[in-house]
């Protein structure tokens, strides 16, 4: 983690920036893109309509009718275990922080993009995006006065539009996670200072705003419910500014969470951390630079235009290309190497002329159509990980960034694995150490003016990203 923190420090603090601001087809290449996944979906949906199962159109309202049980989520393939020695698919997760529909219409746009490329994604919904500003006093954030939010609240039409997209997204097979509520960052009452009990309160309130929008926004009572039970749907999150992970996870794992995406990882196979899958953002190449940055649009932006969200227009195209090419390089080294899932985070924002939205769309077009690739939500990835033989996952975990197994996947499966020594990674029985992270990311601390002791917490503001604007702007 120290090495990762050093590399990240450069990715965000390069050029003396001030820190603290913040689907695809599985199977063999012979199959047409999406064919195997679609067949799996058909079988799963058929099972859902077996005798004794609830009809596909059954609706059981929950609470005030803001949410409802409507049966199993459609378009979700069954998670299956790999055969011994079988090459794992290449998973790619596209995820969105905040996830509200505003005047830019980016939520609805990317729902369409995902359907075009047979992808599903994770939308981290901010609870206050379903709370009208006239009811803002209902939000009682930890360490702040009631009715306070650093991303504001919403209006009736903004809530209606967001509900429309969340409803359709879930029916398309996407996941609805949480980005919590007020998006407080930094040392003065930020989420990184919250206790476990304060996080439990924040999580409970985020759920309550999703489960009670009809009560809180009575003008919308005639609207259709969200088609899921949020107590069961909500299994993961990403914290604001990537702060507060440790205490958040300690709270969330008692409230049904199965994964978290609030940290910083290399492109290696995920493991469970404190009882939940650690599916954090990753360090990826920044083409033309001698360091890596976080796999998120904001972090590319801050290395290009600083904290100015609309920098030099003449550079917009090049900056978007740089992000796209960095993500494609990250994809290639996993696809041709260890097959570790690629985790990408984004915001529905038009920073630098919308160039990062273009970069994401072009990345999806190129990777989600490849053979043996599955562009999925975090929920689907967690389901797949849970379905695997733990011994196989442990062997995958011995592979470093971009490292393909020597002798192929069958050879990796046949090799015994020695137990990990005192918390270190498991290694093959021949004693070969796991591969190293890629060159160009190794020496970042000096260039950033940091050293090993500067940040070991995993919650440093250096890894934070900018707070979101209101849901409508």
Coordinates of C-alpha atoms in Angstrom, one line a residue:
X1 CA 0.0 0.0 0.0
X2 CA 2.9 2.3 0.7
X3 CA 4.2 1.9 -2.9
X4 CA 0.7 2.4 -4.3
X5 CA 0.3 5.6 -2.2
X6 CA 3.6 6.9 -3.5
X7 CA 2.6 6.4 -7.1
X8 CA -0.8 7.9 -6.5
X9 CA 0.7 10.9 -4.8
X10 CA 2.4 11.8 -8.1
X11 CA -0.6 11.1 -10.2
X12 CA -2.6 13.7 -8.3
X13 CA 0.0 16.1 -7.1
X14 CA 2.1 16.3 -10.3
X15 CA 2.9 19.9 -11.4
X16 CA 2.7 21.1 -7.8
X17 CA -1.0 20.8 -7.6
X18 CA -2.7 21.2 -4.2
X19 CA -4.1 18.0 -2.9
X20 CA -7.4 17.6 -1.1
X21 CA -9.8 18.5 -3.9
X22 CA -11.2 16.6 -4.9
X23 CA -21.1 -6.6 -21.8
X24 CA -19.3 -7.9 -23.3
X25 CA -18.7 -11.4 -24.5
X26 CA -17.2 -14.2 -22.4
X27 CA -16.0 -17.5 -23.7
X28 CA -13.9 -18.3 -26.7
X29 CA -13.1 -16.1 -29.5
X30 CA -15.2 -18.3 -31.8
X31 CA -18.4 -17.0 -30.2
X32 CA -19.9 -13.8 -31.4
X33 CA -19.6 -10.9 -28.9
X34 CA -22.3 -11.3 -26.2
X35 CA -23.7 -14.6 -27.4
X36 CA -22.7 -16.7 -24.4
X37 CA -23.8 -14.0 -22.0
X38 CA -27.1 -13.6 -23.7
X39 CA -27.7 -17.3 -23.6
X40 CA -26.9 -17.4 -19.9
X41 CA -29.4 -14.5 -19.4
X42 CA -32.1 -16.4 -21.2
X43 CA -31.6 -19.5 -19.0
X44 CA -31.6 -17.5 -15.9
X45 CA -34.7 -15.6 -16.8
X46 CA -36.4 -18.9 -17.7
X47 CA -35.6 -20.3 -14.3
X48 CA -37.2 -17.1 -12.8
X49 CA -40.5 -18.1 -14.4
X50 CA -40.4 -21.7 -13.4
X51 CA -43.4 -23.1 -11.6
X52 CA -43.7 -21.7 -8.1
X53 CA -41.7 -18.6 -9.0
X54 CA -43.3 -15.1 -8.8
X55 CA -44.6 -13.9 -12.2
X56 CA -42.2 -11.6 -14.0
X57 CA -44.6 -8.7 -13.6
X58 CA -45.4 -9.3 -9.9
X59 CA -45.0 -6.0 -7.9
X60 CA -45.0 -6.0 -4.1
X61 CA -44.8 -2.5 -2.7
X62 CA -42.4 -1.8 0.1
X63 CA -43.0 0.9 2.8
X64 CA -44.6 4.0 1.3
X65 CA -44.3 2.5 -2.2
X66 CA -41.1 4.3 -3.2
X67 CA -39.6 0.9 -3.8
X68 CA -41.0 -2.5 -4.7
X69 CA -40.1 -6.2 -5.0
X70 CA -40.6 -7.1 -8.7
X71 CA -38.8 -10.4 -8.8
X72 CA -35.3 -11.3 -9.8
X73 CA -33.4 -8.6 -11.7
X74 CA -33.6 -9.1 -15.4
X75 CA -30.6 -9.5 -17.8
X76 CA -28.3 -11.0 -15.1
X77 CA -26.3 -14.0 -16.2
X78 CA -25.6 -16.8 -13.7
X79 CA -22.2 -16.8 -12.1
X80 CA -20.4 -20.0 -12.9
X81 CA -17.1 -21.5 -11.6
X82 CA -14.1 -21.8 -13.9
X83 CA -12.9 -25.3 -14.7
X84 CA -9.4 -26.0 -13.4
X85 CA -6.9 -24.4 -15.7
X86 CA -9.5 -22.4 -17.6
X87 CA -8.4 -18.8 -18.5
X88 CA -10.5 -16.3 -16.6
X89 CA -12.6 -13.8 -18.6
X90 CA -11.4 -10.2 -18.7
X91 CA -13.7 -8.2 -16.5
X92 CA -14.1 -4.4 -16.8
X93 CA -16.2 -2.4 -14.4
X94 CA -17.3 1.1 -15.4
X95 CA -18.8 3.0 -12.4
X96 CA -20.3 6.4 -11.8
X97 CA -20.0 8.5 -8.6
X98 CA -23.1 10.5 -7.6
X99 CA -25.2 9.2 -10.5
X100 CA -28.0 11.8 -10.8
X101 CA -29.7 12.9 -14.1
X102 CA -29.3 16.6 -14.6
X103 CA -29.5 19.0 -17.6
X104 CA -26.5 17.4 -19.2
X105 CA -28.4 14.1 -19.6
X106 CA -25.3 12.0 -19.2
X107 CA -27.0 9.3 -17.1
X108 CA -29.5 8.6 -19.8
X109 CA -26.8 8.9 -22.5
X110 CA -24.5 6.3 -20.9
X111 CA -27.3 3.9 -20.3
X112 CA -27.7 3.9 -24.0
X113 CA -24.0 3.5 -24.6
X114 CA -23.9 0.5 -22.2
X115 CA -26.8 -1.2 -24.0
X116 CA -25.1 -0.6 -27.4
X117 CA -22.0 -2.4 -26.3
X118 CA -23.7 -5.1 -24.2
X119 CA -22.3 -3.7 -20.9
X120 CA -23.7 -3.3 -17.5
X121 CA -22.3 -0.8 -15.0
X122 CA -22.6 0.4 -11.4
X123 CA -24.3 3.7 -10.5
X124 CA -23.3 5.0 -7.1
X125 CA -26.4 7.0 -6.3
X126 CA -26.1 9.9 -3.8
X127 CA -29.1 9.7 -1.4
X128 CA -29.6 13.5 -1.3
X129 CA -30.3 13.5 -5.0
X130 CA -33.7 12.0 -4.1
X131 CA -34.3 14.5 -1.3
X132 CA -36.0 17.8 -2.2
X133 CA -34.3 20.9 -0.9
X134 CA -37.4 22.0 1.0
X135 CA -36.9 18.8 3.1
X136 CA -33.2 19.2 3.5
X137 CA -33.5 19.3 7.3
X138 CA -34.3 15.6 7.2
X139 CA -30.7 15.0 6.5
X140 CA -28.7 15.0 9.8
X141 CA -25.0 14.5 8.6
X142 CA -22.4 13.4 11.1
X143 CA -20.3 16.3 12.5
X144 CA -22.4 18.8 10.6
X145 CA -25.7 20.7 11.2
X146 CA -28.9 19.2 9.9
X147 CA -29.7 20.3 6.3
X148 CA -26.0 20.7 5.3
X149 CA -24.7 19.1 2.2
X150 CA -21.6 19.9 0.1
X151 CA -23.4 18.8 -3.1
X152 CA -26.7 20.5 -2.3
X153 CA -30.1 18.8 -2.7
X154 CA -32.5 18.4 -5.6
X155 CA -35.8 19.8 -7.0
X156 CA -38.9 17.9 -8.0
X157 CA -38.0 17.6 -11.6
X158 CA -34.5 16.6 -10.8
X159 CA -35.7 13.8 -8.6
X160 CA -38.2 12.7 -11.2
X161 CA -35.5 12.5 -13.9
X162 CA -33.1 10.7 -11.6
X163 CA -35.8 8.2 -10.7
X164 CA -36.5 7.5 -14.3
X165 CA -32.9 6.7 -15.0
X166 CA -32.4 4.6 -11.9
X167 CA -35.5 2.6 -12.6
X168 CA -34.5 1.9 -16.2
X169 CA -30.9 1.3 -15.3
X170 CA -31.8 -1.5 -12.9
X171 CA -34.2 -3.1 -15.4
X172 CA -31.2 -3.0 -17.9
X173 CA -29.2 -5.2 -15.5
X174 CA -27.2 -2.4 -13.9
X175 CA -26.4 -2.1 -10.2
X176 CA -27.5 0.7 -7.9
X177 CA -24.9 1.3 -5.2
X178 CA -24.4 4.4 -3.0
X179 CA -22.1 7.4 -2.9
X180 CA -23.8 8.2 0.5
X181 CA -25.1 11.8 1.0
X182 CA -23.5 15.1 1.7
X183 CA -20.0 14.4 0.2
X184 CA -18.0 16.0 3.0
X185 CA -14.2 15.8 2.5
X186 CA -11.1 16.9 4.4
X187 CA -10.1 17.3 8.0
X188 CA -13.0 19.5 9.1
X189 CA -15.8 17.0 9.6
X190 CA -15.0 15.1 6.4
X191 CA -15.9 11.5 6.0
X192 CA -12.3 10.5 6.8
X193 CA -12.9 11.6 10.4
X194 CA -16.2 9.7 11.0
X195 CA -16.5 6.9 13.5
X196 CA -18.1 3.6 12.7
X197 CA -21.3 4.6 14.4
X198 CA -21.4 7.8 12.4
X199 CA -21.0 5.8 9.2
X200 CA -23.8 3.6 10.2
X201 CA -26.0 6.7 10.5
X202 CA -24.9 8.0 7.1
X203 CA -25.6 4.6 5.4
X204 CA -29.0 4.3 7.1
X205 CA -29.9 7.8 5.9
X206 CA -28.8 7.2 2.3
X207 CA -31.0 4.1 2.3
X208 CA -33.9 6.0 3.8
X209 CA -33.9 8.7 1.2
X210 CA -34.1 6.1 -1.6
X211 CA -36.8 4.1 0.3
X212 CA -38.9 7.2 1.2
X213 CA -38.8 9.6 -1.8
X214 CA -42.6 9.4 -2.2
X215 CA -43.1 10.7 1.4
X216 CA -40.4 13.3 1.1
X217 CA -41.5 14.5 -2.4
X218 CA -45.3 14.2 -2.3
X219 CA -45.7 15.7 -5.8
X220 CA -44.2 12.5 -7.1
X221 CA -46.5 10.1 -5.4
X222 CA -48.0 9.0 -8.7
X223 CA -44.6 8.0 -10.0
X224 CA -43.8 4.3 -10.4
X225 CA -41.7 2.7 -7.6
X226 CA -38.1 1.8 -8.0
X227 CA -38.3 -1.9 -9.0
X228 CA -36.1 -3.3 -6.2
X229 CA -35.8 -3.7 -2.5
X230 CA -32.9 -1.4 -1.6
X231 CA -32.1 -3.2 1.6
X232 CA -31.1 -6.1 -0.7
X233 CA -29.9 -4.2 -3.7
X234 CA -27.4 -2.1 -1.8
X235 CA -24.2 -4.2 -1.4
X236 CA -21.4 -1.7 -2.2
X237 CA -20.2 1.8 -2.3
X238 CA -17.5 4.3 -3.0
X239 CA -16.8 6.9 -0.3
X240 CA -16.6 10.7 -1.1
X241 CA -13.0 11.7 -2.0
X242 CA -12.0 8.1 -1.3
X243 CA -11.7 8.9 2.4
X244 CA -13.0 7.1 5.4
X245 CA -12.7 3.6 3.9
X246 CA -11.7 1.7 7.1
X247 CA -14.5 2.8 9.4
X248 CA -17.0 2.8 6.5
X249 CA -16.3 -0.8 5.8
X250 CA -16.5 -1.7 9.5
X251 CA -20.0 -0.2 9.5
X252 CA -21.1 -1.5 6.1
X253 CA -20.1 -5.1 6.5
X254 CA -22.7 -5.3 9.3
X255 CA -25.4 -3.8 7.0
X256 CA -25.2 -6.2 4.1
X257 CA -22.3 -4.8 2.0
X258 CA -20.3 -7.3 0.1
X259 CA -17.7 -5.0 -1.6
X260 CA -16.1 -1.6 -1.4
X261 CA -14.5 0.5 -4.1
X262 CA -13.0 3.3 -2.0
X263 CA -9.3 2.5 -2.1
X264 CA -6.3 2.3 -4.4
X265 CA -5.0 -0.9 -5.9
X266 CA -2.6 -2.1 -8.6
X267 CA -4.0 -4.1 -11.5
X268 CA -3.9 -7.4 -9.6
X269 CA -6.6 -9.8 -8.6
X270 CA -8.9 -8.5 -5.8
X271 CA -9.0 -10.0 -2.4
X272 CA -11.3 -9.6 0.6
X273 CA -10.4 -6.9 3.1
X274 CA -12.1 -6.9 6.5
X275 CA -14.7 -9.3 5.2
X276 CA -15.7 -7.6 1.9
X277 CA -14.2 -7.6 -1.6
X278 CA -11.8 -4.8 -2.1
X279 CA -12.7 -3.6 -5.6
X280 CA -10.9 -0.3 -5.4
X281 CA -9.8 2.0 -8.2
X282 CA -6.5 1.2 -9.8
X283 CA -3.2 2.8 -10.9
X284 CA -3.1 3.0 -14.7
X285 CA -0.7 4.5 -17.2
X286 CA -0.7 8.1 -18.1
X287 CA 0.7 8.1 -21.7
X288 CA 3.6 10.4 -22.2
X289 CA 4.3 10.8 -18.5
X290 CA 6.6 8.8 -16.3
X291 CA 4.0 8.0 -13.6
X292 CA 0.7 6.3 -13.2
X293 CA -2.5 7.9 -12.0
X294 CA -5.8 6.7 -10.6
X295 CA -8.4 5.1 -13.0
X296 CA -10.8 8.0 -12.7
X297 CA -11.7 11.0 -14.9
X298 CA -11.0 13.6 -12.2
X299 CA -7.4 12.3 -11.7
X300 CA -6.6 12.6 -15.3
X301 CA -8.1 16.1 -15.4
X302 CA -6.1 17.3 -12.3
X303 CA -2.9 16.2 -14.0
X304 CA -3.8 18.1 -17.2
X305 CA -5.6 21.3 -16.2
X306 CA -5.1 21.3 -12.4
X307 CA -8.1 22.2 -10.4
X308 CA -9.6 24.2 -13.3
X309 CA -12.4 22.1 -14.7
X310 CA -12.4 24.0 -18.0
X311 CA -8.8 24.4 -19.1
X312 CA -7.2 25.3 -22.4
X313 CA -9.7 24.4 -25.1
X314 CA -7.0 23.7 -27.6
X315 CA -5.9 20.8 -25.3
X316 CA -9.3 19.2 -24.7
X317 CA -9.0 16.7 -27.5
X318 CA -5.5 15.6 -26.6
X319 CA -6.4 15.3 -22.9
X320 CA -9.3 13.0 -23.7
X321 CA -7.1 10.9 -26.0
X322 CA -4.6 10.6 -23.2
X323 CA -7.2 9.3 -20.8
X324 CA -8.6 6.9 -23.4
X325 CA -5.2 5.6 -24.3
X326 CA -4.1 5.2 -20.7
X327 CA -7.2 3.1 -20.0
X328 CA -6.6 1.0 -23.2
X329 CA -3.0 0.4 -22.1
X330 CA -4.3 -0.7 -18.7
X331 CA -6.8 -3.0 -20.4
X332 CA -4.2 -4.5 -22.7
X333 CA -1.8 -5.4 -20.0
X334 CA -4.5 -7.2 -18.0
X335 CA -6.1 -8.9 -21.1
X336 CA -2.7 -10.1 -22.3
X337 CA -1.3 -10.7 -18.8
X338 CA -2.9 -11.6 -15.5
X339 CA -6.5 -11.0 -16.5
X340 CA -7.1 -9.0 -13.3
X341 CA -10.4 -7.0 -13.5
X342 CA -10.0 -3.4 -14.6
X343 CA -11.9 -1.0 -12.4
X344 CA -12.8 2.5 -13.8
X345 CA -14.5 5.4 -12.0
X346 CA -16.2 8.4 -13.5
X347 CA -18.5 11.4 -12.9
X348 CA -21.4 12.7 -15.0
X349 CA -19.5 15.9 -15.7
X350 CA -18.5 17.9 -18.7
X351 CA -15.0 18.8 -17.5
X352 CA -12.7 20.2 -20.2
X353 CA -15.5 20.3 -22.7
X354 CA -16.7 16.8 -22.0
X355 CA -13.5 15.2 -23.3
X356 CA -13.4 12.5 -20.5
X357 CA -17.0 11.4 -21.4
X358 CA -15.8 10.9 -24.9
X359 CA -12.8 9.0 -23.7
X360 CA -15.0 6.6 -21.6
X361 CA -17.4 6.0 -24.5
X362 CA -14.5 5.3 -26.9
X363 CA -12.9 2.9 -24.3
X364 CA -16.2 1.0 -24.0
X365 CA -16.6 0.7 -27.7
X366 CA -13.1 -0.8 -28.0
X367 CA -13.0 -3.2 -25.0
X368 CA -16.6 -4.3 -24.4
X369 CA -16.8 -5.7 -27.9
X370 CA -13.7 -7.9 -27.5
X371 CA -13.9 -11.7 -27.2
X372 CA -13.5 -13.1 -23.6
X373 CA -14.4 -9.7 -22.1
X374 CA -17.3 -9.0 -19.7
X375 CA -18.1 -5.4 -18.9
X376 CA -20.1 -5.8 -15.7
X377 CA -21.3 -4.2 -12.5
X378 CA -19.5 -4.6 -9.2
X379 CA -22.3 -6.8 -8.1
X380 CA -21.8 -9.2 -11.0
X381 CA -18.1 -9.2 -10.4
X382 CA -18.5 -10.0 -6.7
X383 CA -21.0 -12.8 -7.6
X384 CA -18.4 -14.3 -10.0
X385 CA -15.6 -14.0 -7.4
X386 CA -17.8 -15.7 -4.8
X387 CA -18.5 -18.6 -7.2
X388 CA -14.8 -19.4 -7.8
X389 CA -12.6 -21.9 -6.1
X390 CA -10.6 -19.9 -3.5
X391 CA -7.5 -21.8 -4.3
X392 CA -7.8 -20.7 -8.0
X393 CA -8.2 -17.1 -6.9
X394 CA -5.2 -17.4 -4.7
X395 CA -3.1 -18.6 -7.6
X396 CA -4.4 -15.7 -9.8
X397 CA -3.3 -13.4 -7.0
X398 CA 0.4 -14.5 -7.4
X399 CA 0.5 -12.8 -10.8
X400 CA 1.8 -9.2 -10.9
X401 CA 0.7 -6.3 -13.0
X402 CA 0.6 -7.4 -16.6
X403 CA 2.1 -10.8 -15.8
X404 CA 0.8 -13.8 -17.7
X405 CA 1.2 -17.2 -16.1
X406 CA 4.4 -18.9 -17.1
X407 CA 3.4 -22.0 -19.1
X408 CA -0.2 -20.9 -19.4
X409 CA -3.2 -21.1 -17.2
X410 CA -3.2 -24.9 -17.0
X411 CA 0.3 -24.8 -15.6
X412 CA -0.7 -22.2 -13.1
X413 CA -3.6 -24.4 -12.0
X414 CA -1.3 -27.4 -11.6
X415 CA 1.3 -25.6 -9.5
X416 CA 0.8 -25.9 -5.7
X417 CA 0.7 -22.7 -3.7
X418 CA 2.6 -22.2 -0.5
X419 CA 0.7 -20.5 2.3
X420 CA 1.3 -16.8 2.6
X421 CA 4.1 -15.8 5.0
X422 CA 3.1 -13.4 7.8
X423 CA 0.5 -11.6 5.8
X424 CA 2.4 -11.5 2.5
X425 CA 1.0 -12.7 -0.8
X426 CA 0.8 -16.4 -1.6
X427 CA 3.6 -17.6 -3.9
X428 CA 4.0 -20.6 -6.1
X429 CA 5.7 -23.6 -4.5
X430 CA 8.9 -23.0 -6.5
X431 CA 9.3 -19.8 -4.5
X432 CA 9.0 -17.4 -7.5
X433 CA 7.8 -14.0 -6.2
X434 CA 4.8 -12.4 -7.7
X435 CA 5.5 -10.0 -10.6
X436 CA 6.3 -6.4 -10.0
X437 CA 4.2 -3.4 -10.9
X438 CA 5.0 -1.9 -14.2
X439 CA 8.0 0.4 -14.8
X440 CA 7.3 4.1 -14.9
X441 CA 5.2 3.9 -11.7
X442 CA 8.0 2.9 -9.3
X443 CA 9.7 6.2 -8.5
X444 CA 6.9 8.6 -8.1
X445 CA 7.4 9.6 -4.5
X446 CA 10.5 11.6 -5.2
X447 CA 9.0 13.5 -8.1
X448 CA 6.0 14.4 -6.0
X449 CA 8.1 15.5 -3.1
X450 CA 6.8 12.7 -0.9
X451 CA 8.4 9.8 0.9
X452 CA 7.4 6.5 2.4
X453 CA 6.4 8.1 5.7
X454 CA 4.2 10.9 4.3
X455 CA 1.0 8.8 4.1
X456 CA 0.4 5.2 5.2
X457 CA -3.2 5.6 6.2
X458 CA -5.0 4.9 2.8
X459 CA -7.2 7.9 3.5
X460 CA -4.9 10.7 2.5
X461 CA -6.5 13.7 0.9
X462 CA -4.0 13.3 -1.9
X463 CA -6.2 10.5 -3.3
X464 CA -9.3 12.6 -3.1
X465 CA -11.4 13.9 -6.0
X466 CA -13.5 17.0 -6.4
X467 CA -16.9 17.2 -4.9
X468 CA -19.9 16.9 -7.2
X469 CA -22.1 19.8 -8.1
X470 CA -25.9 19.6 -7.5
X471 CA -27.9 17.0 -9.4
X472 CA -29.2 19.7 -11.7
X473 CA -27.0 22.5 -13.0

